Coordinates of C-alpha atoms and ligand atoms in Angstrom, one line a residue:
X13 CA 11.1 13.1 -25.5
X14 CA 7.5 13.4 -23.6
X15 CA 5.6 12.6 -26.7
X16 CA 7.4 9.3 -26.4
X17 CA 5.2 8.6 -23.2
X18 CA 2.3 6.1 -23.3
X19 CA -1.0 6.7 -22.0
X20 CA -0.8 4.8 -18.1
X21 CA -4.0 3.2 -17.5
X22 CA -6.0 5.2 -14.8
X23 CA -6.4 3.7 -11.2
X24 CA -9.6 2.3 -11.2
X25 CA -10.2 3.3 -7.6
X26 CA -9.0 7.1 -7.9
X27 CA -11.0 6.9 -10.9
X28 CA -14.1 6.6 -9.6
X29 CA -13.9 9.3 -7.1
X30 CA -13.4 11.6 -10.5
X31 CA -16.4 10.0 -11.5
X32 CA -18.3 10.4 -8.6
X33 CA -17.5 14.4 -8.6
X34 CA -18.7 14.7 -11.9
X35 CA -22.2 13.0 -11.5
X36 CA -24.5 16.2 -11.4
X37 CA -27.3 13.6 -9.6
X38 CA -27.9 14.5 -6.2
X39 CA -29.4 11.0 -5.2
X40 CA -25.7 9.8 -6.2
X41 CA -24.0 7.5 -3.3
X42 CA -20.0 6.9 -2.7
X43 CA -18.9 3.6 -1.6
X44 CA -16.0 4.0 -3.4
X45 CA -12.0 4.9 -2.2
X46 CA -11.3 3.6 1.0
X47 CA -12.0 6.7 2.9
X48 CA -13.9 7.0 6.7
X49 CA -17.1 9.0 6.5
X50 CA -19.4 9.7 9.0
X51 CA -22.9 9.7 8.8
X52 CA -23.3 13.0 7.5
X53 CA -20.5 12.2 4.5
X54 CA -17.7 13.9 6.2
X55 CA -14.3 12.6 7.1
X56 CA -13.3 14.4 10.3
X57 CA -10.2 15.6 12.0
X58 CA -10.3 12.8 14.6
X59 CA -10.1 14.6 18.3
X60 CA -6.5 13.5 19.3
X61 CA -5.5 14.3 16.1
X62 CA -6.5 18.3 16.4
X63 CA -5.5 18.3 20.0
X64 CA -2.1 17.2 18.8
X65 CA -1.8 19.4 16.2
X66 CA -2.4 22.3 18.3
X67 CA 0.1 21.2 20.9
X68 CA 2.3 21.3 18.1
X69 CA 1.5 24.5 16.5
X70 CA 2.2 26.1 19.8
X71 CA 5.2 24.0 20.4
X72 CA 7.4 23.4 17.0
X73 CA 10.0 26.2 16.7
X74 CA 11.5 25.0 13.7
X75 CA 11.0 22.5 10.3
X76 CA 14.6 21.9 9.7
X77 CA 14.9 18.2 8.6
X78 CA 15.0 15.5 10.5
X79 CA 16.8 12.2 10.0
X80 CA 16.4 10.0 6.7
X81 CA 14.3 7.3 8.5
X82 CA 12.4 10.0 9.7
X83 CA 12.0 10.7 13.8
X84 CA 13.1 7.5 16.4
X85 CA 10.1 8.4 18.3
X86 CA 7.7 7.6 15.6
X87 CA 9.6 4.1 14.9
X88 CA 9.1 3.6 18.8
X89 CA 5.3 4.1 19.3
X90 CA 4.7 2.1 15.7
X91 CA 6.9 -0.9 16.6
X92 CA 4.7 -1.1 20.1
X93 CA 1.1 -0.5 18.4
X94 CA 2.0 -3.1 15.6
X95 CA 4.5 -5.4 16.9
X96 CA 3.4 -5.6 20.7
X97 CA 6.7 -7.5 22.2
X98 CA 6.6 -10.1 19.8
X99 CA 10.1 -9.4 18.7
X100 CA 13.5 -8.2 19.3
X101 CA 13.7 -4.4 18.8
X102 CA 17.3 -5.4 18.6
X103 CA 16.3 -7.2 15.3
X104 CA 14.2 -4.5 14.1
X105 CA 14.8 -1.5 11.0
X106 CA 12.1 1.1 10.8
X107 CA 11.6 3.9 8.4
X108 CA 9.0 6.2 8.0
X109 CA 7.8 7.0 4.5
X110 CA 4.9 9.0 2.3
X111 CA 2.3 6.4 3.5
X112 CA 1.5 3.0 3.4
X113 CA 2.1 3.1 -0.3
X114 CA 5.6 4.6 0.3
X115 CA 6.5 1.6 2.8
X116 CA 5.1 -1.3 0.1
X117 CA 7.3 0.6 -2.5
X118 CA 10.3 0.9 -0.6
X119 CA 9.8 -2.9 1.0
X120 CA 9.3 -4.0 -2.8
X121 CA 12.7 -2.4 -3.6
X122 CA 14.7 -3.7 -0.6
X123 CA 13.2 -7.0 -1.8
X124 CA 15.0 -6.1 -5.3
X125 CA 18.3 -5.1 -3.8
X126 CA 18.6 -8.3 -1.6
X127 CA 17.7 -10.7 -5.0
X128 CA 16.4 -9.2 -8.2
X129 CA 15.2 -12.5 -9.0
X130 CA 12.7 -12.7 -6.0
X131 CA 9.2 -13.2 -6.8
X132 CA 6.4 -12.0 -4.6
X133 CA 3.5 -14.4 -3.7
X134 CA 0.2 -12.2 -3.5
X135 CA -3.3 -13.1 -2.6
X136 CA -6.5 -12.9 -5.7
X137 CA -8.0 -10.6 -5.3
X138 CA -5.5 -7.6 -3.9
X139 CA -5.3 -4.0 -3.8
X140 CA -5.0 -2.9 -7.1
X141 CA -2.2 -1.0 -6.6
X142 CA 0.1 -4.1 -5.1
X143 CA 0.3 -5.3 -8.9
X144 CA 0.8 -1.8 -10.3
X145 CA 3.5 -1.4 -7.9
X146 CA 5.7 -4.6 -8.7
X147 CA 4.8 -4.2 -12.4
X148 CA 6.4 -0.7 -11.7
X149 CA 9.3 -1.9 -10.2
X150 CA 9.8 -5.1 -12.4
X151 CA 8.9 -7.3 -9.4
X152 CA 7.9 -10.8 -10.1
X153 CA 4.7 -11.9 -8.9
X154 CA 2.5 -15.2 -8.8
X155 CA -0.8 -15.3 -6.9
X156 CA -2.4 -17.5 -4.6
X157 CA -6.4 -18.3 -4.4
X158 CA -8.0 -16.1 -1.5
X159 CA -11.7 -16.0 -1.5
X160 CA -14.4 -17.6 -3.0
X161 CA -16.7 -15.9 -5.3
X162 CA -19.6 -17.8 -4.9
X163 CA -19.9 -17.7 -0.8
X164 CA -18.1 -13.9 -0.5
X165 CA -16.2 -15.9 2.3
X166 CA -11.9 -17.2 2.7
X167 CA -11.0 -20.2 0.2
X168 CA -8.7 -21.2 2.5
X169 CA -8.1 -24.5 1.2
X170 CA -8.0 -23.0 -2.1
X171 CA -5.1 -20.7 -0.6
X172 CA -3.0 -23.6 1.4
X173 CA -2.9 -25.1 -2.0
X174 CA -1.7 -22.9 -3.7
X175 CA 0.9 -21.6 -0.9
X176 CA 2.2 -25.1 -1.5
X177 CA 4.1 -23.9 -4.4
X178 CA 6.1 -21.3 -2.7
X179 CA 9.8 -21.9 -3.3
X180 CA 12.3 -20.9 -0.4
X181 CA 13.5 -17.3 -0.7
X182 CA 10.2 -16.0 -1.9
X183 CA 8.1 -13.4 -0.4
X184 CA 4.2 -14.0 0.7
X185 CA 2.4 -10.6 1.1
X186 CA -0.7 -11.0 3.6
X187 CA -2.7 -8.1 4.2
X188 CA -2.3 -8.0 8.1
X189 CA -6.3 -7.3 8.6
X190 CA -9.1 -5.8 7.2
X191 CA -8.6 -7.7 3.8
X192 CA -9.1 -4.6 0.8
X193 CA -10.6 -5.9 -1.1
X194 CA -12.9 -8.6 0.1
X195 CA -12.9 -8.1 3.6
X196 CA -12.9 -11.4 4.0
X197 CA -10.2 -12.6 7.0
X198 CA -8.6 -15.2 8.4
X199 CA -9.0 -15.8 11.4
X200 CA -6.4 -17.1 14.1
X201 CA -6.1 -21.0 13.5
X202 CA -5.8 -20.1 9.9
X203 CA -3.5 -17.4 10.6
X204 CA -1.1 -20.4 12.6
X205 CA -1.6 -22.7 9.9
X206 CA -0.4 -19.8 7.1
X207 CA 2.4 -19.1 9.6
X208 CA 3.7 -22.8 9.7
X209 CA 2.7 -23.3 6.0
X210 CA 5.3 -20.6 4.5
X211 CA 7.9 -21.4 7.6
X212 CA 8.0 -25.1 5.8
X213 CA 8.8 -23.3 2.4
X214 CA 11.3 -20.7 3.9
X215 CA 9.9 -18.0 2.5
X216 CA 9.9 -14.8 4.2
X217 CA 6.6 -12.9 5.1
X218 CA 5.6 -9.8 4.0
X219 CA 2.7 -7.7 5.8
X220 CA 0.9 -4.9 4.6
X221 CA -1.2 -3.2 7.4
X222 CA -3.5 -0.5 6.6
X223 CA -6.9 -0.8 9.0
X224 CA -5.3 -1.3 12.4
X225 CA -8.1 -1.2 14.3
X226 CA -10.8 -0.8 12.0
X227 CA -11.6 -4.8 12.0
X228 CA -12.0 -6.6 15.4
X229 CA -9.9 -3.9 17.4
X230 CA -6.2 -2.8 18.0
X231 CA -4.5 -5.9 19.4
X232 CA -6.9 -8.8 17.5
X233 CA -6.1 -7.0 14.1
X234 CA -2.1 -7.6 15.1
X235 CA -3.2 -11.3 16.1
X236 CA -1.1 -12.2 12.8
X237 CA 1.7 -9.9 12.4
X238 CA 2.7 -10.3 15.8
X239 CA 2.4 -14.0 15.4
X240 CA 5.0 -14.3 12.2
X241 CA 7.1 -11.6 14.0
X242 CA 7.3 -13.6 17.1
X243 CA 8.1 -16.8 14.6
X244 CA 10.6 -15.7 11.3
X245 CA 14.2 -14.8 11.3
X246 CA 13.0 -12.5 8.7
X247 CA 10.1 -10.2 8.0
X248 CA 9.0 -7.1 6.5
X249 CA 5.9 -4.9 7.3
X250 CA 4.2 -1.9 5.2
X251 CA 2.1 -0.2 8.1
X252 CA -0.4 3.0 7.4
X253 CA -1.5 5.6 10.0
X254 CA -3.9 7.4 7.1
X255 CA -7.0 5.6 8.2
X256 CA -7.0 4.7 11.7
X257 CA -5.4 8.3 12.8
X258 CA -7.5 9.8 9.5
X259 CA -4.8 11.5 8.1
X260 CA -4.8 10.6 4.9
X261 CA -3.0 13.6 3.2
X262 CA -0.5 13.7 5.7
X263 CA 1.0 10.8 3.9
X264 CA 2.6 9.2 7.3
X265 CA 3.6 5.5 7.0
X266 CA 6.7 3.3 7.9
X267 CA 8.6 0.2 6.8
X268 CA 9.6 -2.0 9.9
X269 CA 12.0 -4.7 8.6
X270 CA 12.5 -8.3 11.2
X271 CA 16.0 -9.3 10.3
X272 CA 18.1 -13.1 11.6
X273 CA 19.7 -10.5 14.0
X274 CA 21.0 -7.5 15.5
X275 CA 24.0 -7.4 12.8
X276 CA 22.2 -7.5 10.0
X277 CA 19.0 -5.7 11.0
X278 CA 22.0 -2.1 11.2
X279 CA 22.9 -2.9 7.6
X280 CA 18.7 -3.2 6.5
X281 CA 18.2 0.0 8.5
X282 CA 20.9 1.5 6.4
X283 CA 19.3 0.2 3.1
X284 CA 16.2 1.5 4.1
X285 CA 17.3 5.0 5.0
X286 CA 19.3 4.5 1.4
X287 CA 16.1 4.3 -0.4
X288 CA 14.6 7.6 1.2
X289 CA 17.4 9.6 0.1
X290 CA 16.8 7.9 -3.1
X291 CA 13.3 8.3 -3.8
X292 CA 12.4 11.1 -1.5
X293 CA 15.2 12.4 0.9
X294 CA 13.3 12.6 4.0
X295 CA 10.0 11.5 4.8
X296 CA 7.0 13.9 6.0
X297 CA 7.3 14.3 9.0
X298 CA 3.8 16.4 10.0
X299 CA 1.7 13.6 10.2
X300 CA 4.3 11.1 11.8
X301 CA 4.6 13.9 15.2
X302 CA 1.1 13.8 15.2
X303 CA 0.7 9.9 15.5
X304 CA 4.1 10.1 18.1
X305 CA 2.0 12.7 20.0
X306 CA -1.3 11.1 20.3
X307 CA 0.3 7.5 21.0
X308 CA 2.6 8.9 24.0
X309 CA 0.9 11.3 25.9
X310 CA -2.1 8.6 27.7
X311 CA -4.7 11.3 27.6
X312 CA -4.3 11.7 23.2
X313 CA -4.0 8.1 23.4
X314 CA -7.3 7.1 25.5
X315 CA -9.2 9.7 23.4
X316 CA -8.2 8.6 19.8
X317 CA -8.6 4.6 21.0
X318 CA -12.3 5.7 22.2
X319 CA -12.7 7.1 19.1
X320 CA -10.9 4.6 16.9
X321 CA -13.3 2.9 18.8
X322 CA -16.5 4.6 17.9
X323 CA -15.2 4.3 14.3
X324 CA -15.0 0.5 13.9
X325 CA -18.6 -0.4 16.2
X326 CA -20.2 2.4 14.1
X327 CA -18.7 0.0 10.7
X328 CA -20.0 -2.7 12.2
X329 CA -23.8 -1.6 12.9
X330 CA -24.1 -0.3 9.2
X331 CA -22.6 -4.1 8.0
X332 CA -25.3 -5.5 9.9
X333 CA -27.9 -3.0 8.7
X334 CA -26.9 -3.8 5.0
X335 CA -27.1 -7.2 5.5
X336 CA -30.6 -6.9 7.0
X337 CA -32.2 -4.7 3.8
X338 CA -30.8 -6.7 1.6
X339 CA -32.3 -9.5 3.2
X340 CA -35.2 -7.3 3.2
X341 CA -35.4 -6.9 0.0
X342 CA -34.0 -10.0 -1.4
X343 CA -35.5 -12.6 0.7
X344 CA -32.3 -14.7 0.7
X345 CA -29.3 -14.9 2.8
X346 CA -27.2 -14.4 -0.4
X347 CA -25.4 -11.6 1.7
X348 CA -25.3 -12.4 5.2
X349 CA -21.7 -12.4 4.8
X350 CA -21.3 -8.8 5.0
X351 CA -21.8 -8.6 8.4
X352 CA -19.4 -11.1 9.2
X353 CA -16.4 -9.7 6.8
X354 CA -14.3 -6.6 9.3
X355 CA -12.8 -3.8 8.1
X356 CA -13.5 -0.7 5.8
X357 CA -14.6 -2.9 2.5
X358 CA -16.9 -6.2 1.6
X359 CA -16.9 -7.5 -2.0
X360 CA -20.8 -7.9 -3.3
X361 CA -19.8 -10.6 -5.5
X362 CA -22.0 -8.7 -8.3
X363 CA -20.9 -8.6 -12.1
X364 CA -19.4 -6.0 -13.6
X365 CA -22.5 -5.1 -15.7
X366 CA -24.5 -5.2 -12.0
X367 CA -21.9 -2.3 -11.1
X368 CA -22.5 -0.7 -14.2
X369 CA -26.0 -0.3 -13.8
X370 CA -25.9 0.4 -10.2
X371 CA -23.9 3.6 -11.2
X372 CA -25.6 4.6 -14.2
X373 CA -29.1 4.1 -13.0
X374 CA -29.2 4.3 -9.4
X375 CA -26.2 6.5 -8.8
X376 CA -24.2 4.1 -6.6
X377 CA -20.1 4.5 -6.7
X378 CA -18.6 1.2 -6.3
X379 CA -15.8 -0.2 -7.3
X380 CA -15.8 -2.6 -10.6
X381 CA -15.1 -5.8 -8.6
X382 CA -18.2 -4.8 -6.7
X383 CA -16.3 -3.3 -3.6
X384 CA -17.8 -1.3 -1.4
X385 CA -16.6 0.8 1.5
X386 CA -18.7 0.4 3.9
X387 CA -18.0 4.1 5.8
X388 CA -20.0 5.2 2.5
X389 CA -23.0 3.4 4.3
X390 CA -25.5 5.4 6.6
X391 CA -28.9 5.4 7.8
X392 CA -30.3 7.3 4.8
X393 CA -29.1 5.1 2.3
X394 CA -29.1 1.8 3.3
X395 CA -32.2 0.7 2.3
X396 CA -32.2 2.8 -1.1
X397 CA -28.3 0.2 -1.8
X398 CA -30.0 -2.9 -0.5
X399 CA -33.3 -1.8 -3.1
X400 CA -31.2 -0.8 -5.9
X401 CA -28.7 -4.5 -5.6
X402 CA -32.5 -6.5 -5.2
X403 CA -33.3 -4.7 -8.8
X404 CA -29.8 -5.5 -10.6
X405 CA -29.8 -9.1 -9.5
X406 CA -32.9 -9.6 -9.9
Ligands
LMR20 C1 -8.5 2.1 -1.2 O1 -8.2 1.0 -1.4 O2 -9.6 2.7 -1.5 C2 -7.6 3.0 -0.4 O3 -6.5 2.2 0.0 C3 -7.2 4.2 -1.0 C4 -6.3 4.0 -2.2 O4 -5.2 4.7 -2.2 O5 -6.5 3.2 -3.1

């Protein structure tokens, strides 16, 4: 039976951190999977975090299960740091799941449940692992122009056009901030006009949010989820506590589901809690108490918001320090736009054969679209990037 398996192609982000492991070079550079560094390369244990976890440790007397949507508390204090009061919580499901991946797996097959027939409307460029997922799961998709190559910045009339074709009942995935890959956003007339746009075509939103708080800060990076919750009978949102509480291995994430009202949003909670037992029985739960802690207790909270904090201006100063060298060393604006894109990743715009060469001669990990994460940036190297990019393009 397992020789009749077929090779799967390798994800192309994973892949690179393989690669990066095995280059022997010790100039080599990682701006590859979407991991926080600090400036001496390592990801830390963020404060709140190891405060809660000792709290817990001391506290936790046993690991019996908990419920199949995992613990009511953690639904809570998600709901509140994504949703704000823009909705209902009468009208609102919540599950928590293995990660943000979990939640866009389990949302992709709720979508399936309600109409196999539904197709999926998701931006070009995405995360690569969107696609792999609804190929996976035998999801249609179509996509709809994002960004433009040529100024690294949001075709948005590029994307209104093509969100003209929507057909009601369909699904539009928006990445809620922090846009992986391009870092390129929209900001919050364009996020009303989206809103409105796919409220004509009564199609029903889809958010994935990954980088609360890593873009312009907590409550501006919800400017748009909260605005379609606050405006659609119906909505689904994929949210991720791996990067902005830094516990990536924890695997802690959560579905929250908007449905027409309180009625039906008991039958989607059900369907939800369906497709845990289904795929995983209950979710981890480790990682979710940790978030629960640190978001109710106001002393965790201040310190992992100050340091949240620290993470996202500290993003921001090596964006505009890359954008500087590169002028530097370039003598053109050709990439001013990095510091003006938010979030973890900006998309160089370089070929692949640029990417190539930046990895096999100057030892630079990034990923073949030419995305870098910008936590992989630091004093040390920023002018030794900006010198190496001058030589490939030049
Ligand atoms: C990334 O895009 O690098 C991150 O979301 C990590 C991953 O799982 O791909």
């Amino acid at each position: 039976m397992l020789n009749n398996l077929k090779p799967q192609p390798a994800d192309k982000i994973l892949m690179l951190s393989s690669l990066f492991r095995a280059d022997n070079r010790d100039t080599k550079i990682d701006l590859g999977v979407g991991v926080y560094k600090n400036a001496e390369g390592h990801t830390p244990i963020m404060r709140a975090v190891k405060k809660a976890e000792k709290q817990l440790w001391e506290t936790e007397d046993t690991k019996t299960y908990t419920s199949l949507p995992g613990d009511a508390g953690f639904h809570k204090v998600m709901a509140d740091m994504v949703l704000g009061d823009s909705v209902d919580r009468a009208r609102l499901s919540a599950c928590a799941t293995p990660g943000g991946t979990g939640a866009i797996h389990n949302v992709c097959e709720t979508i399936l449940m309600a109409n196999p027939d539904t197709t999926i409307w998701v931006s070009n460029p995405t995360w690569g692992n969107h696609l792999s997922i609804f190929k996976h799961l035998g999801l249609k998709f179509k996509t709809y122009n994002y960004f433009d190559a040529q100024t690294c910045a949001i075709d948005f009339n590029g994307m209104i056009a093509s969100l003209q074709d929507v057909q009601p009942g369909d699904v539009v995935l928006l990445h809620g901030c922090c846009h992986n890959p391009t870092g390129a956003n929209l900001n919050q007339t364009q996020w009303n006009e989206v809103a409105d746009l796919i409220a004509a075509k009564a199609a029903i939103p889809f958010i994935d949010i990954a980088y609360q708080g890593f873009g312009d800060g907590l409550d501006d990076d919800a400017y748009g989820v909260r605005l379609l919750a606050s405006k659609f009978p119906e909505m689904m949102i994929a949210a991720s506590c791996s990067k902005n509480f830094g516990i990536y291995r924890e695997r802690t994430g959560i579905v929250l589901a908007i449905s027409a009202d309180a009625d039906a949003a008991k039958i989607t909670q059900g369907t939800l809690a369906h497709l845990n037992r289904q795929n995983f029985s209950f979710p981890p739960d480790h990682g979710a108490r940790l978030v629960t802690m640190v978001l109710s207790d106001p002393e965790l909270r201040a310190d992992w918001q100050a340091e949240l904090e620290e993470v996202r201006t500290g993003m921001l100063v090596l964006r505009r320090k890359l954008a500087d060298a590169l002028r530097a060393e370039t003598g053109s604006d050709r990439f001013g736009f990095i510091a003006e894109h938010r979030g973890m990743f900006s998309r160089l715009g370089l070929t692949e054969e640029q990417v190539m060469e930046l990895r096999d001669t100057h030892a630079i990990y990034m990923v073949g679209d030419s995305r870098i994460n910008i936590a992989g940036l630091n004093d040390a190297n920023v002018t030794i990037i900006a010198k190496a990019v001058a030589s490939v393009i030049a």
